[in-house]
Coordinates of C-alpha atoms in Angstrom, one line a residue:
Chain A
X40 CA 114.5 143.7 85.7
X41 CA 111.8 141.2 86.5
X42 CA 112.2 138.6 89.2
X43 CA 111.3 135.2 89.0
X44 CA 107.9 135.5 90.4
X45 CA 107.0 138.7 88.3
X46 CA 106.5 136.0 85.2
X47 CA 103.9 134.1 84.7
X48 CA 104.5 130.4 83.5
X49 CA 108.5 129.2 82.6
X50 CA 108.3 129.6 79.7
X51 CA 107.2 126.2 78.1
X52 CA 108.9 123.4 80.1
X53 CA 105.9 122.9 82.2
X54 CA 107.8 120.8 84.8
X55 CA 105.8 122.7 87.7
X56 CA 102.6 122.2 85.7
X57 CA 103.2 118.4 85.4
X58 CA 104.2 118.3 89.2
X59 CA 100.8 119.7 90.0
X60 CA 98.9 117.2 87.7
X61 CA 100.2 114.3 89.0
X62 CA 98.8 115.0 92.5
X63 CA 95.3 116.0 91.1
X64 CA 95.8 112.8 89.4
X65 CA 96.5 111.0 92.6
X66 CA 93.6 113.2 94.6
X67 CA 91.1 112.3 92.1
X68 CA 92.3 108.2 91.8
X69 CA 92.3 107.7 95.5
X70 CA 88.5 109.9 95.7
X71 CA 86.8 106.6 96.7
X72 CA 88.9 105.5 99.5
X73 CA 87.7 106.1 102.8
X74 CA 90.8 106.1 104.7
X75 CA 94.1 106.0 103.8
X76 CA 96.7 104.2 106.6
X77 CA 100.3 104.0 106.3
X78 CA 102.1 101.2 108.1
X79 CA 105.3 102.2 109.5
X80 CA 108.0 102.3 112.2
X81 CA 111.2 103.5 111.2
X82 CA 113.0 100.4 112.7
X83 CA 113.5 97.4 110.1
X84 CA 112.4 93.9 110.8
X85 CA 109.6 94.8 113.2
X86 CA 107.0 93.2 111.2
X87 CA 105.1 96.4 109.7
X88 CA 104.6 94.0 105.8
X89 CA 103.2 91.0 108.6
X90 CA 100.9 93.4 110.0
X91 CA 99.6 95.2 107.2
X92 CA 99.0 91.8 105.5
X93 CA 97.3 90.1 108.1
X94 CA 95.5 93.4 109.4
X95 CA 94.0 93.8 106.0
X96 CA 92.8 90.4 105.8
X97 CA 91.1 90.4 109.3
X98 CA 89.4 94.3 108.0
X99 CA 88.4 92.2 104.9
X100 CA 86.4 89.0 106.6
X101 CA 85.1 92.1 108.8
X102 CA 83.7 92.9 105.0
X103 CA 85.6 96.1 104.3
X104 CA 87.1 96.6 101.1
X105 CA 91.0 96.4 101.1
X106 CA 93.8 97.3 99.2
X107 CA 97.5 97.6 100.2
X108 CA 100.4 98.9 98.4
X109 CA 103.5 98.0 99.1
X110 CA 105.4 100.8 99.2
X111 CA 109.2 99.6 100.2
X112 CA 110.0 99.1 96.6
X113 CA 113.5 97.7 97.6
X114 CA 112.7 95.3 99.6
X115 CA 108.8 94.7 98.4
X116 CA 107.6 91.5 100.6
X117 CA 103.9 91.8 100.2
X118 CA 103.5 89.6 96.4
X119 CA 105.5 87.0 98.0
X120 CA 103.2 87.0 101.2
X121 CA 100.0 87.9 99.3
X122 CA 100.7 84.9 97.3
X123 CA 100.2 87.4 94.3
X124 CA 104.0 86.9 93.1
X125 CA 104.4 87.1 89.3
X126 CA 100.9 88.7 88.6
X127 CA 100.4 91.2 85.7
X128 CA 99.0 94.3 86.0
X129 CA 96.9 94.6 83.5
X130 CA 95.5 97.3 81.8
X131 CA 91.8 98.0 81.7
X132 CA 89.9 101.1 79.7
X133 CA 90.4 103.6 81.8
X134 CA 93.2 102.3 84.5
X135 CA 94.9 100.0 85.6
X136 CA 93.2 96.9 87.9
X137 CA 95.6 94.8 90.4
X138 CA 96.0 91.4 91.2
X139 CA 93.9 90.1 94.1
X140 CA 94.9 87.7 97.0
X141 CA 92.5 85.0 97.9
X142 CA 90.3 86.5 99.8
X143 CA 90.1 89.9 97.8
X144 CA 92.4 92.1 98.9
X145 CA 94.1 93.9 95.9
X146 CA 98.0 94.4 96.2
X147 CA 100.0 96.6 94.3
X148 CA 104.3 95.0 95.3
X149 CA 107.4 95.6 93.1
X150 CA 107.2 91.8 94.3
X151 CA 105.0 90.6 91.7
X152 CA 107.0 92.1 88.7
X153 CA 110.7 91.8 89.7
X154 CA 112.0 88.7 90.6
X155 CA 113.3 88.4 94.2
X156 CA 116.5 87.3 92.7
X157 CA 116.7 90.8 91.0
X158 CA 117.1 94.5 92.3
X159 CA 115.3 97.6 91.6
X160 CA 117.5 99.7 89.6
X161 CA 117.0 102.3 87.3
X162 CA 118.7 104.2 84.6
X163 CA 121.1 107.2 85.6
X164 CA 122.4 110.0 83.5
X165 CA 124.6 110.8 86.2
X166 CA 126.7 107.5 86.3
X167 CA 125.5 106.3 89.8
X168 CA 125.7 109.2 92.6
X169 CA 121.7 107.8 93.5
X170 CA 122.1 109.5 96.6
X171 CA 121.4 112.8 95.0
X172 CA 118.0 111.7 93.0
X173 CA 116.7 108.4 93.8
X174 CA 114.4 109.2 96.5
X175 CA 113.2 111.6 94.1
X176 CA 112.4 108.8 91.6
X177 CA 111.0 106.8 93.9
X178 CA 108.3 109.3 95.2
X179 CA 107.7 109.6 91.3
X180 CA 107.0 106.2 90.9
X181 CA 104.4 106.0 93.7
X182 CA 102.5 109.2 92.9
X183 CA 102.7 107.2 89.6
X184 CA 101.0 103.9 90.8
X185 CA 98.7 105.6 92.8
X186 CA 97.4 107.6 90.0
X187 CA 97.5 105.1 87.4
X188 CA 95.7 102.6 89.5
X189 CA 91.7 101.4 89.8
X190 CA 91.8 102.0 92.9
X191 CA 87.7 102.3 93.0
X192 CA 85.7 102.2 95.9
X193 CA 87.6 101.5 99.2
X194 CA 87.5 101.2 102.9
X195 CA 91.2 101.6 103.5
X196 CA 94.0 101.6 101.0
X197 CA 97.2 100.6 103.5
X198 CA 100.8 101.4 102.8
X199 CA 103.2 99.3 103.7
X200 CA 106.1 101.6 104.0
X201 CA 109.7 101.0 104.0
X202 CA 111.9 100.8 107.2
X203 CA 113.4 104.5 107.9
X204 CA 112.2 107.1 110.1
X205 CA 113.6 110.0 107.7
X206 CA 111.5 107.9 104.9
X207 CA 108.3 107.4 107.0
X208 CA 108.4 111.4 107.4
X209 CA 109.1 111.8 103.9
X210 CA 105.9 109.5 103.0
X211 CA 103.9 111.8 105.3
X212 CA 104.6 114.9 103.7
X213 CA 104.1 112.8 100.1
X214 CA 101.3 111.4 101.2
X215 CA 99.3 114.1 102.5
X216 CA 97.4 115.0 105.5
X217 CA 94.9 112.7 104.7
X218 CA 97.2 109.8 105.8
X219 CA 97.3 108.0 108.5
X220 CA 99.5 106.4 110.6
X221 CA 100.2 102.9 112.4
X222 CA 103.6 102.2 114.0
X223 CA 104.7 99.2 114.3
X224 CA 107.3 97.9 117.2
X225 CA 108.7 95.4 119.1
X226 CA 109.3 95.0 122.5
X227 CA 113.4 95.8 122.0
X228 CA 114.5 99.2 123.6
X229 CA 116.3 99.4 120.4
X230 CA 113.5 99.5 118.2
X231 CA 111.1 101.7 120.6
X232 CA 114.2 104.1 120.2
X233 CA 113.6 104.3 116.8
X234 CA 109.9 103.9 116.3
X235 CA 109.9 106.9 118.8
X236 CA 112.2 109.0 116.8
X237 CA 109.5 108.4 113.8
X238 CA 106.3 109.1 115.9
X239 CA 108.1 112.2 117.5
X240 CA 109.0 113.4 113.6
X241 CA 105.3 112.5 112.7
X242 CA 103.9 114.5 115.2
X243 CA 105.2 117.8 114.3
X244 CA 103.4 117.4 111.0
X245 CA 99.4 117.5 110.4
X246 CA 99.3 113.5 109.7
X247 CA 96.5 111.5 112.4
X248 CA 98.8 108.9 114.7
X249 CA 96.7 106.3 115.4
X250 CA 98.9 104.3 117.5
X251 CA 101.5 101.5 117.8
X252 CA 101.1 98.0 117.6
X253 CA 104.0 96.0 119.6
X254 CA 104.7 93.3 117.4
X255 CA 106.9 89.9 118.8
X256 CA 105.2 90.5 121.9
X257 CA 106.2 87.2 123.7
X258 CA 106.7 84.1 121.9
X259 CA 103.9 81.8 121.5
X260 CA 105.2 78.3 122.3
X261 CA 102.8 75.6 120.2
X262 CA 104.8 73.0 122.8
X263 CA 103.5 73.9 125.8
X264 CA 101.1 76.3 124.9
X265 CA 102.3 79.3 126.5
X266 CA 103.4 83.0 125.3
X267 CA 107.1 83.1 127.0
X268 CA 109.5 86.6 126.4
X269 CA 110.9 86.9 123.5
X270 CA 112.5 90.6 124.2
X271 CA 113.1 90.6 128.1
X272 CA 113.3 94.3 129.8
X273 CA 114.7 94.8 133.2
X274 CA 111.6 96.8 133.7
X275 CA 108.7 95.0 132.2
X276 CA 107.1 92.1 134.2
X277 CA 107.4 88.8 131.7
X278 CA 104.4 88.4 129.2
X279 CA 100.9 87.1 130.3
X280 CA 101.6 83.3 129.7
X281 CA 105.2 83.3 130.1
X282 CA 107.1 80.2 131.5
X283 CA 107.0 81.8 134.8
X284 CA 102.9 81.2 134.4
X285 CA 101.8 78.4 136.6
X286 CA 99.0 77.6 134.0
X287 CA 100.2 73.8 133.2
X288 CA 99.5 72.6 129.3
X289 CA 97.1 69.6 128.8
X290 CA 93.3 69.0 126.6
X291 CA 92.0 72.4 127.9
X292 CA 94.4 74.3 125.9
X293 CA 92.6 75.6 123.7
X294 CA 90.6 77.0 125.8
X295 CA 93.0 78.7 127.9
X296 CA 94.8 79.8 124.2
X297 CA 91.9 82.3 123.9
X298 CA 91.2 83.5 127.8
X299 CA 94.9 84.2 127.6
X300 CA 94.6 86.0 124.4
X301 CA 91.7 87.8 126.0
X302 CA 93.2 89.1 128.6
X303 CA 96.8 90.2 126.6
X304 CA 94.4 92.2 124.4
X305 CA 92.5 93.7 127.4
X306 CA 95.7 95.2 129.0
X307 CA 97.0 96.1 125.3
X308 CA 94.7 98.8 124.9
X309 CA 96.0 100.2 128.0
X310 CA 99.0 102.5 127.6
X311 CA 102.0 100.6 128.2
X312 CA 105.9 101.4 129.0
X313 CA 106.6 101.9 125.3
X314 CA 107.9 105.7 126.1
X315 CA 106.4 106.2 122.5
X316 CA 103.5 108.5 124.0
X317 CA 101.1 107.5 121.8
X318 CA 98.1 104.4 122.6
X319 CA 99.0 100.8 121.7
X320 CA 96.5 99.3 119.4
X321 CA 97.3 95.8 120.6
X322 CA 100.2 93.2 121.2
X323 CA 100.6 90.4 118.8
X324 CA 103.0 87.5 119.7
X325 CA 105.2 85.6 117.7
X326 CA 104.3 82.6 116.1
X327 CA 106.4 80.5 113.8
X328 CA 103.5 79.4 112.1
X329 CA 102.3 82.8 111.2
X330 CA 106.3 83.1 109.3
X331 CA 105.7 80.0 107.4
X332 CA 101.6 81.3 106.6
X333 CA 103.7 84.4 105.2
X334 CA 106.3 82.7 103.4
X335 CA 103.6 80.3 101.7
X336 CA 101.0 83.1 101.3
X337 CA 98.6 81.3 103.0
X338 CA 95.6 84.2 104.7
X339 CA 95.7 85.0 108.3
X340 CA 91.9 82.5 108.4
X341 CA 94.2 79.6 108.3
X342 CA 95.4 80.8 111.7
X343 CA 91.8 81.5 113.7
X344 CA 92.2 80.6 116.9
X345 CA 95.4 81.2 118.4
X346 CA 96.5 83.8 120.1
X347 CA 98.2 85.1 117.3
X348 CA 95.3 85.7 115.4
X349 CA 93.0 86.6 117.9
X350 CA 95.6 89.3 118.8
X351 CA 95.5 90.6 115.2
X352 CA 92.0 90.4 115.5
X353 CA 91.5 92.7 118.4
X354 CA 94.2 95.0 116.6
X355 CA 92.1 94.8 113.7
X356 CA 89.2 96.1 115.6
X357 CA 91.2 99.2 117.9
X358 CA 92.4 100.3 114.2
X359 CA 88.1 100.6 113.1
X360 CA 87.5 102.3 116.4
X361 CA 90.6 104.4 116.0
X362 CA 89.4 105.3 112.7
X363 CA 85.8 105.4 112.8
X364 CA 86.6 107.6 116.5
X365 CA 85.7 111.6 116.1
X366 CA 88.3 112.9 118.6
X367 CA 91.6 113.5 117.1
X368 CA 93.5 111.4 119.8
X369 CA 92.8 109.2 122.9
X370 CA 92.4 111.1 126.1
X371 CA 96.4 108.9 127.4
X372 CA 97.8 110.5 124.2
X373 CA 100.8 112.8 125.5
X374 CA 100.4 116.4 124.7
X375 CA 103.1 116.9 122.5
X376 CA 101.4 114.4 120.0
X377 CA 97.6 115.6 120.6
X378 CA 96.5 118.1 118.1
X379 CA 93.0 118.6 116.4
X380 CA 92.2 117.4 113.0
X381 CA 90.3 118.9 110.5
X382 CA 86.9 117.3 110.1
X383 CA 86.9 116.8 106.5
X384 CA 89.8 114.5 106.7
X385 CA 89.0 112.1 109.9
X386 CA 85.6 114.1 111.8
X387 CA 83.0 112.8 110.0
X388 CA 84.7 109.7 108.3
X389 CA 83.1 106.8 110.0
X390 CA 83.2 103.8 108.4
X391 CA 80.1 102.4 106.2
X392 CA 79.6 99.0 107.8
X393 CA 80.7 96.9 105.2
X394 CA 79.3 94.5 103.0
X395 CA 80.4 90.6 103.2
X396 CA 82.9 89.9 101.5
X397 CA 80.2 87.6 98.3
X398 CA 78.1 90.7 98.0
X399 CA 80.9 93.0 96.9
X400 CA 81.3 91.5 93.4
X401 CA 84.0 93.9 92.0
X402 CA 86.3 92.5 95.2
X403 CA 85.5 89.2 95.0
X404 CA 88.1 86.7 95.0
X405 CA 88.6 85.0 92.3
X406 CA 90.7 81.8 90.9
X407 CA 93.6 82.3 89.0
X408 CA 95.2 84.9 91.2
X409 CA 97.3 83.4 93.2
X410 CA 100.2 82.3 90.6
X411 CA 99.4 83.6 87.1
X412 CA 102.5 82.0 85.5
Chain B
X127 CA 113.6 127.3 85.9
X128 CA 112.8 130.3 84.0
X129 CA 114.9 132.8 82.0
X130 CA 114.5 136.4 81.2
X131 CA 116.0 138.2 78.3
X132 CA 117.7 141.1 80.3
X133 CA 117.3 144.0 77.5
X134 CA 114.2 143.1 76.7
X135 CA 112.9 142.4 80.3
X136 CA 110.9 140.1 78.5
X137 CA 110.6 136.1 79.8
X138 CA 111.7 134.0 77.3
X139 CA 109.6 131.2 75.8
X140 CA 111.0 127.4 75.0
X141 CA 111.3 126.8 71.7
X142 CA 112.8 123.3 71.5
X143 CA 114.7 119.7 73.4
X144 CA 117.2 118.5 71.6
X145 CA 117.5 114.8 71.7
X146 CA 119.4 113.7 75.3
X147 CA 123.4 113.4 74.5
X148 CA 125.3 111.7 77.4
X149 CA 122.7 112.4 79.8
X150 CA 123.0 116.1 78.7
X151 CA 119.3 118.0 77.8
X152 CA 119.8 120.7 74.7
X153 CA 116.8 122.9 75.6
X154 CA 116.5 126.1 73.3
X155 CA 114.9 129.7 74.3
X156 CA 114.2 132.5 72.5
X157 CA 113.0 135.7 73.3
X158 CA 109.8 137.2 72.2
X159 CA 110.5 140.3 71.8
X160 CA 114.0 140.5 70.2
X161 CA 114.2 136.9 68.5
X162 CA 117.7 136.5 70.5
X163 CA 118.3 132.7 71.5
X164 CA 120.1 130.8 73.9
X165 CA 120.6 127.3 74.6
X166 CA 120.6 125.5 78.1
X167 CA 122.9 122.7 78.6
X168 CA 122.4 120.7 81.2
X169 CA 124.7 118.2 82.8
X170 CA 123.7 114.6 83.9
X171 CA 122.7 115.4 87.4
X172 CA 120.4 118.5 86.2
X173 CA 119.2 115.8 83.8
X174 CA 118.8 113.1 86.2
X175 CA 117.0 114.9 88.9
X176 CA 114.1 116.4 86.5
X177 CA 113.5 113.1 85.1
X178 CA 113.4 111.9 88.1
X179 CA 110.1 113.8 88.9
X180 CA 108.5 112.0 86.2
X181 CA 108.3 115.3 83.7
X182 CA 108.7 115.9 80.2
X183 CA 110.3 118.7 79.3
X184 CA 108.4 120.4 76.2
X185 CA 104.8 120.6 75.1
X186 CA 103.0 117.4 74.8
X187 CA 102.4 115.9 71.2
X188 CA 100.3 113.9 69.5
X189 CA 101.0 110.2 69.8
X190 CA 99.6 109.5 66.3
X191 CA 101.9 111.7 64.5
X192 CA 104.9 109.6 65.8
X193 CA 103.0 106.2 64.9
X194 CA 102.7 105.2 68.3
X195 CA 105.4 103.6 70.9
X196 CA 107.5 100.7 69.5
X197 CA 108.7 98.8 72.1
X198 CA 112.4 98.7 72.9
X199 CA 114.7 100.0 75.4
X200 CA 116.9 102.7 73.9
X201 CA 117.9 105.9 75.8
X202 CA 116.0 105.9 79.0
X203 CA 115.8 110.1 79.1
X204 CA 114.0 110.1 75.4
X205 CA 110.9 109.7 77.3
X206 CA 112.1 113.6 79.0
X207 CA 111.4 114.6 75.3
X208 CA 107.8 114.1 74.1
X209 CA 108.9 114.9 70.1
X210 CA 111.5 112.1 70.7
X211 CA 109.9 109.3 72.5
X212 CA 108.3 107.7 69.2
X213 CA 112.2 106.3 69.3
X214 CA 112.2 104.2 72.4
X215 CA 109.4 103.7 75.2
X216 CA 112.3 104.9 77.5
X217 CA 111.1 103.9 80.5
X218 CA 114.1 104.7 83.1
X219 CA 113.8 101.2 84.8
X220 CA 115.6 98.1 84.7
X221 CA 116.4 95.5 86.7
X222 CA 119.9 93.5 87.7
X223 CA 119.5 91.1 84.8
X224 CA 118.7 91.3 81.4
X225 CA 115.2 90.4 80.1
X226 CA 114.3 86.9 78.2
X227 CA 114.2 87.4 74.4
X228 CA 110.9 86.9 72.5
X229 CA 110.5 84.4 70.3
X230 CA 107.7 85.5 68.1
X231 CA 107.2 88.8 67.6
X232 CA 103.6 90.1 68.8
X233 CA 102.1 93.3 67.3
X234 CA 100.1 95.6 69.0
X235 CA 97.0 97.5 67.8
X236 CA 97.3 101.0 68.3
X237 CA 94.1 100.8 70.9
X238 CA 95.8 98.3 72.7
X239 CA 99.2 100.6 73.0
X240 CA 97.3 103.4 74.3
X241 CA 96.0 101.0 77.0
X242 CA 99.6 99.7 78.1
X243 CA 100.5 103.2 78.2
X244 CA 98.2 103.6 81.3
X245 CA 100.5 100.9 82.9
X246 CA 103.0 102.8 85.2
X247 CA 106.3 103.1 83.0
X248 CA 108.4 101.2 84.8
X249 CA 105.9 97.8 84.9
X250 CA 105.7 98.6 81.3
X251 CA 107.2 96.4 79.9
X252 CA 107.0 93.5 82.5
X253 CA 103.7 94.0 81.5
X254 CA 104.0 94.2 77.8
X255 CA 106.5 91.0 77.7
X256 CA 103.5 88.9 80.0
X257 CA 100.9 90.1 78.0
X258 CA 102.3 89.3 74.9
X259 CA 103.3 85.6 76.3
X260 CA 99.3 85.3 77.2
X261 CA 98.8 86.2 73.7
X262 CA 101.5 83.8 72.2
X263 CA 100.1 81.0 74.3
X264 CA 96.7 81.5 73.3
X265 CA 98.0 81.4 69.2
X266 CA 98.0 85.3 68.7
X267 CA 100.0 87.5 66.6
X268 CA 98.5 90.2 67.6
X269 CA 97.5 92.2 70.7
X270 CA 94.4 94.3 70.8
X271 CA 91.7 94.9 73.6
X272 CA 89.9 91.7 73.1
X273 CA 93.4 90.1 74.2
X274 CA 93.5 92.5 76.8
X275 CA 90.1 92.1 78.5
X276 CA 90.7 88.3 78.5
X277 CA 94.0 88.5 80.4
X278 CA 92.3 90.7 83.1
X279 CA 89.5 88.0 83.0
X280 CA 92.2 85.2 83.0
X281 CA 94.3 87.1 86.3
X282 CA 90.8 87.8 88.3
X283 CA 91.1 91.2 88.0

């Protein structure tokens, strides 16, 4: 009696066959973009849709082309931020194009399509019991987006991915080698907990880890103009500009705003306590005006010169230089999380310097984006 | 899933999908070599799971034989069944509440349906119901791809 892989083909349902076009369709839709970097953590709340946002948007006035999809369809954040909130996709001859935030940065969110007073919920033949098939769906639906949309020429497609370390694996391996990844934390043992489960489950598989980014790194206070602790740890000296900083507030603030910024980026890139054993791209600090810029959809250029933004700057600039490196990891990278890459995916994959932001005329911003209905 | 005809030792080939019952699939096989038949019936979480991989089950069909997609809900799994889906778009998604009602009813040309159809299935018919108010508020009846490339014009896409 034949076994099952004696026979060639089943027999006409062609559900392996399907399976198998849809990530050819994906590979060849996402054949223009350069690098592909999934925003993550495992923890919720850390900031990873903030980040992602505001990261993009300092790549793109660096003149790299940007897109993000927001991959946490449950809890999609990224219209309402991107100020792309009840946009239509709309479809063009061949695929479909997305909606594009002011300063061109095309964003594919469950946001722009399903109110946020609404839920993502889909049709069951087995009366409920999601547990047994919607991650399933969900996978289904993002290798659908990804093939269906224009994704065209990029410099980095980002992911924002929901909270979860099981689901940040489960991206990975969806995802592909080609991916990837930026963790996002805060300075909470809670969350590093976490945030280190997910980089420890990353690094058993063949994914790139670029690094962490330690998100509500102090508080910046627009009173006084200092960065006091917002997270305090027994064992961590008090942020640079904390209230115990002598640095009085007065006309030179300014000033001081960016030396201070300065030298928190400086020491950043320096492997900190995190116990995540992998390199920190950066510390950004809290600012309540960056929560109303993100409520509002207002771009991270509003924001300029304060430390927030120059932090997300210098972020901005250790993800290129992560990207654009040649060595699979930093030489501080612990061992258990250093492993080789294979050229073809990150060797040779330096970034093109981009073109400003007017010259690209397929990413241009343009008017009517913002709130189509 | 594949199935062998024991006395034959001969795979058996897929001859048809009934329509979806109560989340149950009706998919017929026959063997080859002795024409004997047998039906697989499967129950709603063997239904849901395959659907949800985004599959059909059965060979693909031409869309113009079946007139095109209509729009309408209907049974979200008729989409499993290519010969069926000229019934309902069947797109599996929904949200918590129910969708506004139309007040004029927009046509589509066909070339226009095929182009929706590249819209992922479950921003279908978000998509649909926006592009068809664009139309409406523009004084159209009808959608077609001149309607279409002004509403990707009119979102800066």
């Amino acid at each position: 009696v034949k076994r099952y892989h004696d026979i060639v083909g089943d027999g006409g349902s062609r559900i392996l066959e399907q399976v198998a076009e849809q990530r050819t369709r994906i590979t060849g839709g996402l054949a223009g973009v350069r690098h592909l970097v999934a925003v993550g953590s495992g923890k919720g709340g850390v900031g990873k849709s903030t980040l992602t946002l505001h990261l993009a948007g300092a790549l793109r006035a660096r003149g790299r082309r940007i897109a993000i999809l927001d991959a946490d369809f449950n809890g999609p954040s990224q219209a309402r931020m991107a100020g792309v909130q009840g946009a239509l996709f709309v479809p063009g001859r061949q695929k479909v194009a997305l909606p594009q935030t002011r300063n061109g940065i095309a964003v594919f969110s469950m946001g722009s399509v399903i109110p946020e007073s609404e839920a993502l919920e889909f049709e069951s033949a087995s009366d409920g019991d999601s547990h047994t098939w919607r991650a399933t769906k969900e996978f289904a639906l993002l290798g659908e987006i990804l093939a269906a949309v224009e994704w065209g020429a990029l410099d980095l497609l980002m992911f924002d991915l929901p909270p979860g370390a099981e689901r940040t694996v489960q991206y990975a391996d969806f995802l592909g080698p080609r991916t990837s990844f930026l963790l996002v934390t805060i300075p909470s043992e809670v969350a590093r907990g976490v945030v280190a489960r997910s980089a420890a489950a990353l690094s058993k598989g063949p994914n790139r880890l670029l690094g962490y980014v330690e998100n509500m790194s102090g508080y910046y206070c627009r009173d006084c103009g200092a960065i006091k602790p917002l997270f305090v740890s027994p064992d961590q000296p008090p942020p640079v500009g904390s209230h115990s900083d002598p640095t009085p507030s007065g006309p030179d603030r300014s000033v001081r705003f960016r030396g201070r910024t300065r030298r928190s980026a400086e020491a950043s890139a320096e492997p900190g306590p995190s116990g995540l054993g992998i390199r920190c791209l950066g510390t950004v600090p809290f600012d309540p005006e960056l929560a109303r810029h993100c409520d509002q959809g207002i771009p991270l250029a509003a924001l300029p010169e304060t430390p927030v933004g120059l932090a997300l700057e210098h972020v901005a600039q250790q993800l290129l230089d992560s990207l654009e490196s040649t060595t699979s990891a930093p030489a501080h990278v612990s061992n258990e999380l250093r492993r080789d890459k294979p050229a073809s995916a990150h060797g040779s994959s330096e970034l093109r310097p981009g073109k400003p932001a007017s010259a690209d005329a397929s990413h241009e911003p343009r008017p009517g984006t913002e709130h189509p209905r | 899933m594949k199935f062998l005809c024991v006395p034959c030792d001969s795979p058996m080939k897929l001859q048809s999908v009934g329509p979806p019952e109560r989340g149950s699939l009706s998919v017929v096989y026959s063997c080859p070599e002795c024409g004997y038949e047998m039906a697989m019936l499967t129950n709603a979480y063997e239904t849901q799971i395959v659907q949800s991989l985004g599959v059909r089950i059965g060979p693909e069909i031409d869309k113009t034989e079946t007139g095109g997609l209509t729009s309408g809900t209907g049974c979200p799994f008729t989409a499993m069944i290519p010969a069926a889906e000229g019934a309902a778009e069947g797109t599996g998604h929904t949200t918590s509440t129910g969708a506004a009602a139309q007040p004029v009813p927009i046509r589509w040309t066909a070339a226009a349906e095929a182009r929706l159809e590249k819209v992922p299935s479950f921003v279908r018919p978000m998509a649909r119901t926006g592009i068809e108010r664009f139309a409406r508020e523009r004084g159209a009846l009808e959608v077609d791809e001149t309607i279409l490339d002004a509403a990707r014009d009119f979102f800066g896409m």
